[in-house]
XYZ file of C-alpha atoms in Angstrom:
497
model
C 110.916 -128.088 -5.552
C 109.758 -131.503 -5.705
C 106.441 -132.539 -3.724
C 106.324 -134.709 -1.506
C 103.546 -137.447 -0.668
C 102.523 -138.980 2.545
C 99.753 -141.056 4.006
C 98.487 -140.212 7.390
C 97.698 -142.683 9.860
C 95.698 -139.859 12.292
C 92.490 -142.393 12.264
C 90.676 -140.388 10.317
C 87.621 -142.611 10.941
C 86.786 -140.524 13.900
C 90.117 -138.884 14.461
C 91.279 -135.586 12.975
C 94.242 -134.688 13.051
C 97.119 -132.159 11.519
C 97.211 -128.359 10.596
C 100.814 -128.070 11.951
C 100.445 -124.486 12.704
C 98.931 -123.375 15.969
C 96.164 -120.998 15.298
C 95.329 -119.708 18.459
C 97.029 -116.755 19.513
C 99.157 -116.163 22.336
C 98.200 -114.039 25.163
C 101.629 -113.712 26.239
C 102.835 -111.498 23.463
C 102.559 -107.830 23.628
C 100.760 -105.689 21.698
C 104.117 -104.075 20.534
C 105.234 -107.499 19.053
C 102.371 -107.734 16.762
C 102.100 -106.499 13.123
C 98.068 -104.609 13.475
C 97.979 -103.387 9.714
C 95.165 -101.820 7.746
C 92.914 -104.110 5.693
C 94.284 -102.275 3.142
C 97.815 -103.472 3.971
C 97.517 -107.437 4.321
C 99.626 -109.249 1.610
C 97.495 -108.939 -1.067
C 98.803 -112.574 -2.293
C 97.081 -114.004 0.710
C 93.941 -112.175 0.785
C 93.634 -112.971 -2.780
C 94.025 -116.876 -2.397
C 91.543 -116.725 0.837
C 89.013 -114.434 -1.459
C 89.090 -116.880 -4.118
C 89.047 -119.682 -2.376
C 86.612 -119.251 1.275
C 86.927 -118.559 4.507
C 86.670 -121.378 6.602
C 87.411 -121.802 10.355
C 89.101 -123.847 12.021
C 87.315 -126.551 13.790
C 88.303 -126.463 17.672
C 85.209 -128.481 19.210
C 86.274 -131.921 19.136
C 83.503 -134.369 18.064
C 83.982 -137.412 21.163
C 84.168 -141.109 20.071
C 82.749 -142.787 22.693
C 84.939 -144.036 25.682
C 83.541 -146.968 26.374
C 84.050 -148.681 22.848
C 87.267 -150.459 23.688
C 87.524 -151.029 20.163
C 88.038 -147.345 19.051
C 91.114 -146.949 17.327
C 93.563 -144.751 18.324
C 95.738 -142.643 16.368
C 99.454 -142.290 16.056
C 100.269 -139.992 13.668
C 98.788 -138.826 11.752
C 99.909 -138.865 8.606
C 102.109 -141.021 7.648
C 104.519 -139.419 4.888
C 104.624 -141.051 1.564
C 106.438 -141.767 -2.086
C 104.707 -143.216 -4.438
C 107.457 -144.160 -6.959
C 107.205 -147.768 -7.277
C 110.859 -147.940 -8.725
C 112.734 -147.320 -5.092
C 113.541 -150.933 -4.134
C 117.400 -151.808 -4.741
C 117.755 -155.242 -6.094
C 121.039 -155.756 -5.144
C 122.530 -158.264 -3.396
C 125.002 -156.613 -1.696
C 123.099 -155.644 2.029
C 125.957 -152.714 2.316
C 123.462 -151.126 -0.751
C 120.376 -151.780 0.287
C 118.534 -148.337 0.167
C 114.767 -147.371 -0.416
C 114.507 -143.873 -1.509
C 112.296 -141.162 -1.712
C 111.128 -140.304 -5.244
C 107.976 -137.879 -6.384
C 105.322 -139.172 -8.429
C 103.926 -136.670 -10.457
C 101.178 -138.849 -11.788
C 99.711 -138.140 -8.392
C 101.196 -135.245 -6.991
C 99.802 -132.181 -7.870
C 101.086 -128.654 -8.206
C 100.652 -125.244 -6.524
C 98.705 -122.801 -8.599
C 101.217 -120.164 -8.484
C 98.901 -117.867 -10.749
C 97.145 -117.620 -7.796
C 100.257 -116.397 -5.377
C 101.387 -113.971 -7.956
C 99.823 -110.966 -7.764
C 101.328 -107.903 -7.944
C 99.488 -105.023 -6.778
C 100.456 -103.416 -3.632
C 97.038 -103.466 -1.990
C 93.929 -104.567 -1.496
C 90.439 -103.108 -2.773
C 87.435 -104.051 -0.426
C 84.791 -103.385 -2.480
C 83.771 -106.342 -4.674
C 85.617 -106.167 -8.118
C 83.725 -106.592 -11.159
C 85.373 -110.100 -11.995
C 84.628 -111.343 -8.993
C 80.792 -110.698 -9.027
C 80.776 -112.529 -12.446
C 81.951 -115.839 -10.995
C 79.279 -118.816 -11.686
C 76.882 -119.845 -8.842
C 79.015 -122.520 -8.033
C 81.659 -120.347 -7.154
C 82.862 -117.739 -3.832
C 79.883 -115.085 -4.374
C 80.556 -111.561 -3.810
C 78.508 -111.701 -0.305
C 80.962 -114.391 1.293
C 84.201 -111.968 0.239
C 82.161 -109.054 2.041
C 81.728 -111.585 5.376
C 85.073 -112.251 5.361
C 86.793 -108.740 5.067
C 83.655 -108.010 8.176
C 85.236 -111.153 10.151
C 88.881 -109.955 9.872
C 87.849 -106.259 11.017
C 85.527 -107.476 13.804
C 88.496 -109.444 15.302
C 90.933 -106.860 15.132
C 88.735 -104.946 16.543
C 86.893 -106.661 19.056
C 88.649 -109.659 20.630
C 89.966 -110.028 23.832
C 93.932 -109.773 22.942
C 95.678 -107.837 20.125
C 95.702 -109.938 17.821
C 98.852 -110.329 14.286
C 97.138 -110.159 11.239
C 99.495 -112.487 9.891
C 99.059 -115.327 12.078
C 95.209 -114.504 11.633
C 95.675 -115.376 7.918
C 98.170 -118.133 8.627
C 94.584 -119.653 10.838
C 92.450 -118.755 8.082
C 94.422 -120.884 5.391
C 94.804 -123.571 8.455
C 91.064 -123.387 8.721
C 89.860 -123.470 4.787
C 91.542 -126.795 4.747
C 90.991 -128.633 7.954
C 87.185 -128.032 7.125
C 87.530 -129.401 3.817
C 89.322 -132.533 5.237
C 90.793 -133.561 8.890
C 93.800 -134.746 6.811
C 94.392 -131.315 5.353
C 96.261 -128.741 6.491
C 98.464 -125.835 6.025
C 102.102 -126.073 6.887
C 104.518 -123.490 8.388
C 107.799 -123.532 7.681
C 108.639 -125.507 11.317
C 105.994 -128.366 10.488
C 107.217 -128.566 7.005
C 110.687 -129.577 7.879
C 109.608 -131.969 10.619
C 107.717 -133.606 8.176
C 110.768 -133.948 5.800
C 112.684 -134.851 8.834
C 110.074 -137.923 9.453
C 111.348 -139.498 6.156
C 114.953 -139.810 7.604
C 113.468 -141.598 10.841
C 112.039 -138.858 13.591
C 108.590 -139.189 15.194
C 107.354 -136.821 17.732
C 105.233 -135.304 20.091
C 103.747 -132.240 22.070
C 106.137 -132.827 25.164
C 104.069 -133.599 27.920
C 103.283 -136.766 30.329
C 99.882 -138.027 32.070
C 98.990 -140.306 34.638
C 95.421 -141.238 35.304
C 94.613 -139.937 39.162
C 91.262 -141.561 40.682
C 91.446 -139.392 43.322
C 90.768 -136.439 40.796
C 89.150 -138.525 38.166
C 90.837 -136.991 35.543
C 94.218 -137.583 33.504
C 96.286 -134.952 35.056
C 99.189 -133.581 33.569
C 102.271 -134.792 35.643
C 105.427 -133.776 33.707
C 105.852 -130.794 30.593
C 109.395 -130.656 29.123
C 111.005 -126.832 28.786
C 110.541 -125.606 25.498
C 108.243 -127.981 23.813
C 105.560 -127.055 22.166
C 102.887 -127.933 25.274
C 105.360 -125.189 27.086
C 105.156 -123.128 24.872
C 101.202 -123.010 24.706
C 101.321 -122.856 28.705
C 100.105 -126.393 29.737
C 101.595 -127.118 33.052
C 101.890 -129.723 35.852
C 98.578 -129.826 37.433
C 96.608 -129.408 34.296
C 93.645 -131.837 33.743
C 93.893 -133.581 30.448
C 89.871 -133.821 28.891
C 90.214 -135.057 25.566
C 92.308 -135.421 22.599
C 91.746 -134.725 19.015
C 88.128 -136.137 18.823
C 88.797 -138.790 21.632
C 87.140 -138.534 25.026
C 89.315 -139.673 28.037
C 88.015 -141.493 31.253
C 89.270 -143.977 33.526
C 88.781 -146.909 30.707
C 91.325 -145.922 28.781
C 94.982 -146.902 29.146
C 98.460 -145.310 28.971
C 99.183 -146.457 26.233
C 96.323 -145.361 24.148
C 97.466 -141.521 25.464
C 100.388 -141.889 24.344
C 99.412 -143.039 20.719
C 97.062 -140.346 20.167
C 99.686 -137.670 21.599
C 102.700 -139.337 19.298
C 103.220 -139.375 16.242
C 105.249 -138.237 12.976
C 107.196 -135.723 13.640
C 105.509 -131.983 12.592
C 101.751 -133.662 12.570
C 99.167 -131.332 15.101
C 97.084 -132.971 17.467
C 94.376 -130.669 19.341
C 93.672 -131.064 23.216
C 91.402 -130.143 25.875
C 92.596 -129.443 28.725
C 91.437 -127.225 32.042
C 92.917 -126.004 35.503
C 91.178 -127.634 38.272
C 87.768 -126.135 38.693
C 88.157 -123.806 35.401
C 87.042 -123.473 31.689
C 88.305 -125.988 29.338
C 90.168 -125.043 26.826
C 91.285 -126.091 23.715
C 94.605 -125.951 22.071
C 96.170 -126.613 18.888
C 99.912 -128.514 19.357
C 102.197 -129.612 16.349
C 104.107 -132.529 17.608
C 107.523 -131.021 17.493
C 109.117 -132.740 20.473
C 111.134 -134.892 17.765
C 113.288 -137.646 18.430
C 115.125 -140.496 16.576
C 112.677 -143.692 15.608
C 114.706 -147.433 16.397
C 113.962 -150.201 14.770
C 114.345 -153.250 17.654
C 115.294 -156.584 16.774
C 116.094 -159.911 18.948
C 116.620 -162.898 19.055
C 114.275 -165.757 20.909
C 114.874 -168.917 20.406
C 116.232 -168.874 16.743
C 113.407 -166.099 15.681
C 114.071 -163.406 14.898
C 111.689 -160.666 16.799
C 111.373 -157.058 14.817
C 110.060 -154.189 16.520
C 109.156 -151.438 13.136
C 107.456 -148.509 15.053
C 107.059 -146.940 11.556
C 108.038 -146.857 7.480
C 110.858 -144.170 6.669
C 113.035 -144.250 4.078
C 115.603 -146.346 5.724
C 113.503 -148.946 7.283
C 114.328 -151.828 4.798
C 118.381 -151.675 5.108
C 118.062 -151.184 9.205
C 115.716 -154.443 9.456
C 118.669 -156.470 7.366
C 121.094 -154.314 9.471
C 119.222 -155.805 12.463
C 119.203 -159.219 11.280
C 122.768 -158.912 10.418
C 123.745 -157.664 13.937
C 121.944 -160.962 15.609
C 124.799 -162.831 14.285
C 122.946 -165.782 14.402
C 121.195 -168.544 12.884
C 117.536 -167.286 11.676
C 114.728 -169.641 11.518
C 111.621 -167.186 11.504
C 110.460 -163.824 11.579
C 107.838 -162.517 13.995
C 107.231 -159.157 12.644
C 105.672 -156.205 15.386
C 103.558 -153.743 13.571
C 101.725 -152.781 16.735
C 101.278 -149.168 17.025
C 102.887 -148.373 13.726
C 100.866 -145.708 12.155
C 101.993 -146.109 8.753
C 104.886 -143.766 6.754
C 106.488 -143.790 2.966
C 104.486 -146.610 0.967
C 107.616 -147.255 -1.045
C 109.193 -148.665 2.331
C 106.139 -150.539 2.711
C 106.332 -152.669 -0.553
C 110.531 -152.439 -0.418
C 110.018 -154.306 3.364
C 107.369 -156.541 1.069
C 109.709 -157.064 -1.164
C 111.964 -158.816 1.531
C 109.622 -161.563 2.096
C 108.089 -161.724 -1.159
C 108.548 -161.538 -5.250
C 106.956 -161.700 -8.336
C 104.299 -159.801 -6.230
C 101.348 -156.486 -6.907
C 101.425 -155.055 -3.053
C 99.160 -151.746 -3.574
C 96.981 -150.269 -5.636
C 96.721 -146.338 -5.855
C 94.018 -144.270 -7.081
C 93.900 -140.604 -7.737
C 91.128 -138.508 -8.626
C 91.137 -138.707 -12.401
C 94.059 -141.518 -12.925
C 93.343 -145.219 -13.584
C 94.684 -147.026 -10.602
C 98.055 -147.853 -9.960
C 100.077 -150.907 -9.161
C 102.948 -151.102 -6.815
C 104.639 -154.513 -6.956
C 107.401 -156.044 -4.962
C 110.798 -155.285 -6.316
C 114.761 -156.723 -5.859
C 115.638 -159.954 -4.399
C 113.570 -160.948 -1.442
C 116.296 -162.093 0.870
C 114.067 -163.170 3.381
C 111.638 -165.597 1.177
C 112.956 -168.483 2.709
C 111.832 -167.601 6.598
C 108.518 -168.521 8.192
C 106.826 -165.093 8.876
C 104.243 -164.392 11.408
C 102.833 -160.584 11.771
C 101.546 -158.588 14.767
C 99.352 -155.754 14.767
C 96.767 -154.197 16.839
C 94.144 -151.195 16.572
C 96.996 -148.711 16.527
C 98.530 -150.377 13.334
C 97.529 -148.201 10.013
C 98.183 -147.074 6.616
C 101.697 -148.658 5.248
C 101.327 -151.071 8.209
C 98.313 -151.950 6.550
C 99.247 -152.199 2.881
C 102.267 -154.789 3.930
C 99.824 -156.591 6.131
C 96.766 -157.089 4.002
C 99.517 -157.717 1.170
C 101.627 -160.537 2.738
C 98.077 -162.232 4.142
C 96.601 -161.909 0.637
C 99.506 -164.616 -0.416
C 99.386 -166.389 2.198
C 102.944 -165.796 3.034
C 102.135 -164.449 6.637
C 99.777 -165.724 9.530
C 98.876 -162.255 10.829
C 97.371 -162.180 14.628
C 96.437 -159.294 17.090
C 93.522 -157.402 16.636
C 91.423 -155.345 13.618
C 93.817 -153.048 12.472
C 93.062 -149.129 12.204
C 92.035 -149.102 8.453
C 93.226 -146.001 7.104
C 92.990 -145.578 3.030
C 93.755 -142.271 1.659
C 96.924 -140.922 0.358
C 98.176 -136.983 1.482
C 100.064 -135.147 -1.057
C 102.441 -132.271 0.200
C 103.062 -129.580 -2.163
C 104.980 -127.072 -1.620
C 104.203 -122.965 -1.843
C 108.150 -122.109 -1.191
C 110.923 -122.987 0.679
C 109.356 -122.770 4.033
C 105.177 -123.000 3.808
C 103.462 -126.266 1.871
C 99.917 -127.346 1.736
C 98.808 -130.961 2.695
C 95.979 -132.399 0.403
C 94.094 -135.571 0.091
C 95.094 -137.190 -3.477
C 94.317 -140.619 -3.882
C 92.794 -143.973 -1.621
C 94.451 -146.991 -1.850
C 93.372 -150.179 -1.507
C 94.644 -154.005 -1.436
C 96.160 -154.852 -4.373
C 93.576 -157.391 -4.755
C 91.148 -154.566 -4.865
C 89.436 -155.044 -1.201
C 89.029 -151.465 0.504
C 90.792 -150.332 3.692
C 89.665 -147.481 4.720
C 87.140 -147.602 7.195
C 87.719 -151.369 7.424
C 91.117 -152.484 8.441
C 93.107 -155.889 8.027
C 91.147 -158.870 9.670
C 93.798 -161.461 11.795
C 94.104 -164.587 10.766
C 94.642 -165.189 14.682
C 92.831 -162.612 16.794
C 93.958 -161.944 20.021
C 92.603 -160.567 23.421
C 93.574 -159.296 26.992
C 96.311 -157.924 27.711
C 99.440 -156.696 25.085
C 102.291 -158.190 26.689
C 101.134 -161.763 26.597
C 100.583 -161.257 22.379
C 104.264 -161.729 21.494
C 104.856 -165.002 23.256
C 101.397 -166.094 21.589
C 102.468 -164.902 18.015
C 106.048 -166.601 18.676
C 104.294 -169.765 19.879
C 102.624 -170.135 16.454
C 105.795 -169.188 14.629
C 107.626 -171.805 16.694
C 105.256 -174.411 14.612
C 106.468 -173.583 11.425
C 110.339 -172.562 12.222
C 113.129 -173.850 10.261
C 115.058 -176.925 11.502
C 118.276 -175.246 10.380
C 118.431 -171.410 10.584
C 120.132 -168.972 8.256
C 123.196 -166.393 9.254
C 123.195 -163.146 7.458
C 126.449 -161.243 7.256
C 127.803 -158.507 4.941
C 129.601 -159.155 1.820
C 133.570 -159.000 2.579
C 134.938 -156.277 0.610
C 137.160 -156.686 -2.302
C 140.249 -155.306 -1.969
């Protein structure tokens, strides 16, 4: 099975986000529901990857940015998935063929180590074997293996609710790599596909809605839809909302900034805190599989063209012509909305690039060991001819990022707003099997100029203040400069009969 790679967009800068699997367990299940085995009798094949590799747990205590920094960015998503085959951009002319796809790069991608899944033997020794105690220094020693097998007995012993050894491993693998990076993650077979499904255009999230009430001074929980995964975990109407991911919330922040951190690709987690009036807070783990259908907008105001992308998926560059084409109108500039888009496949970053541009280096990749890599613009750039303004704000990240700092860096783009997130590392996801992968930091990228990102973000040209809804008419003011005098029409080419 192919691997796939994405980039997340979860603001890693003070933001964690992603495990996709829930590892708390659920009080309402019985104890006749569970699977309590021996020690003896967990799957050997996981015991023996979490022997090898640590125990780790996962990291529930949120680390708070601080509330009052208006400039803390906000995440969307997390991740934002990824291809990183620079050979995806059609250069036909023909907009009925227009089609970025989805291609693996193994030059970057790694592999699972199935030597590691493999093994055969039908149970599990828990005294230290010899070829474990003669691992270097550097590796697990024998004494962390015996703390382990201690933790996973003292739990099934001693905590508060029965408690399935399988979804205890299914945490432990969760928590071995959220500890070794907020971008990491182990995904179940339900996160997995909504991951896949983000590629084809869904984005998603946990299913709930808050309104800020001064009377309580708290965000309170004011609407859970059945079955998502917020129901699911038992957050109801009522419930005070405390803090998300590592994000503090008080009066100072806005609606939209909860809904940013609580959206996002479809499949990503997101951890809140949340408490019942007067009670314990508690913390819970939520993958955002409320999915829906992403829509790229686009109008038309006053012969410019206005283009909503809430995010990169495979299919973004044929619906922005498709969008264009629908306008049936005269075009005579392109006011581009990035705002809140946290980021998606990099190959329908530089295929949107290669719209507006040719002849043109958009990204450069770097993996751990490999020299860096190039991604220019590729195809005919239909839209070379239009005046181009971009708009982007704190919530803007990863792909956003690459096609912003990419079209400023020739000039071909005024972009205004705000600092944008500035998210620079790439997220490989490799599968085990058919339904489980594993989600690992691979490569940064940076401008293809060379200038970092991560931790940095795209400068404006234009920045921008106050409040949102005034930034488009600003951005379309400055466009208006530069417009056409005569517009271009794009249609379909008539079909041969």
């Amino acid at each position: 099975m192919p691997s796939i790679s994405l980039m997340r967009s979860s603001l890693s800068k003070q933001l964690g986000k992603k495990a996709l699997r829930s590892s708390i367990a659920n009080s309402n299940l019985k104890p006749s529901h569970l699977k309590h085995k021996s020690l003896n009798s967990v799957d050997p094949k996981r015991l023996l990857v979490l022997g090898l590799l640590g125990w780790c747990v996962a990291n529930t205590s949120a680390q708070a940015a601080d509330p009052t920094d208006a400039s803390t960015p906000s995440p969307t998503a997390s991740l934002q998935l990824i291809s990183l085959n620079a050979d995806t951009v059609a250069s036909e002319d023909d907009i009925d063929m227009l089609a970025a796809a989805d291609e693996s790069d193994d030059s970057i991608d790694s592999v699972p180590d199935e030597s590691a899944l493999m093994d055969d033997t039908d149970s599990i020794d828990t005294s230290i074997p010899p070829e474990v105690q003669q691992v270097s220094l550097n590796a697990i020693s024998p004494e962390t293996l015996k703390t382990f097998v201690a933790v996973v007995d003292l739990v099934r012993r001693q905590y508060i609710d029965a408690v399935n050894d399988e979804e205890l491993f299914n945490n432990a693998m969760s928590g071995m790599l959220t500890k070794l990076d907020s971008h990491a993650e182990f995904l179940d077979a339900e996160a997995y596909e909504n991951l896949r499904a983000f590629t084809e255009g869904d984005v998603g999230d946990i299913g709930i809605k808050v309104t800020y009430q001064a009377d309580a001074g708290y965000w309170v929980v004011t609407d859970v839809i059945d079955d998502s995964p917020a129901d699911k975990k038992g957050i109801a109407v009522g419930d005070y909302l405390h803090q998300i991911d590592e994000f503090k919330l008080d009066e100072n922040r806005k609606s939209n900034d909860i809904d940013q951190l609580l959206t996002g690709i479809a499949g990503t987690q997101v951890d809140i805190i949340t408490s019942k009036a007067g009670r314990r807070k508690h913390t819970t783990t939520l993958q955002r599989n409320n999915s829906h259908p992403q829509v790229i907008q686009t109008k038309l105001v006053d012969g410019m063209a206005v283009i909503k992308l809430p995010a990169f998926q495979n299919n973004s560059r044929e619906k922005l012509l498709e969008g264009l084409i629908d306008l049936n109108a005269p075009i005579s500039g392109v006011l581009l909305d990035m705002r809140d888009n946290p980021g998606g496949v990099l190959t329908s970053a530089v295929s949107v690039a290669s719209l507006f541009m040719s002849d043109t280096d958009v990204v450069q990749v770097q993996a751990r060991q490999d020299q860096s890599r190039v991604l220019p613009t590729q195809g005919n750039a239909l839209l070379k001819p239009l005046p181009m303004v971009v708009l982007q704000n704190r919530y803007s990240a990863s792909a956003a990022e690459v096609l912003a700092s990419s079209l400023q860096a020739q000039k071909r783009a005024t972009i205004v707003g705000e600092v944008s997130y500035g998210k620079g590392s790439v997220q490989s996801v490799i599968p085990l099997n058919d339904e489980q992968a594993v989600k690992l930091t691979v490569a940064n990228y940076m401008t293809a100029s060379g200038r970092q990102i991560d931790g940095i973000g795209v400068e404006p040209d234009v920045s921008l203040s106050g409040n949102e809804s005034t930034w488009e008419q600003q951005a379309l003011s400055l466009l208006k400069a530069r417009a056409l005098d005569s517009g271009i029409r794009f249609v379909r080419k008539a079909t041969i009969q």
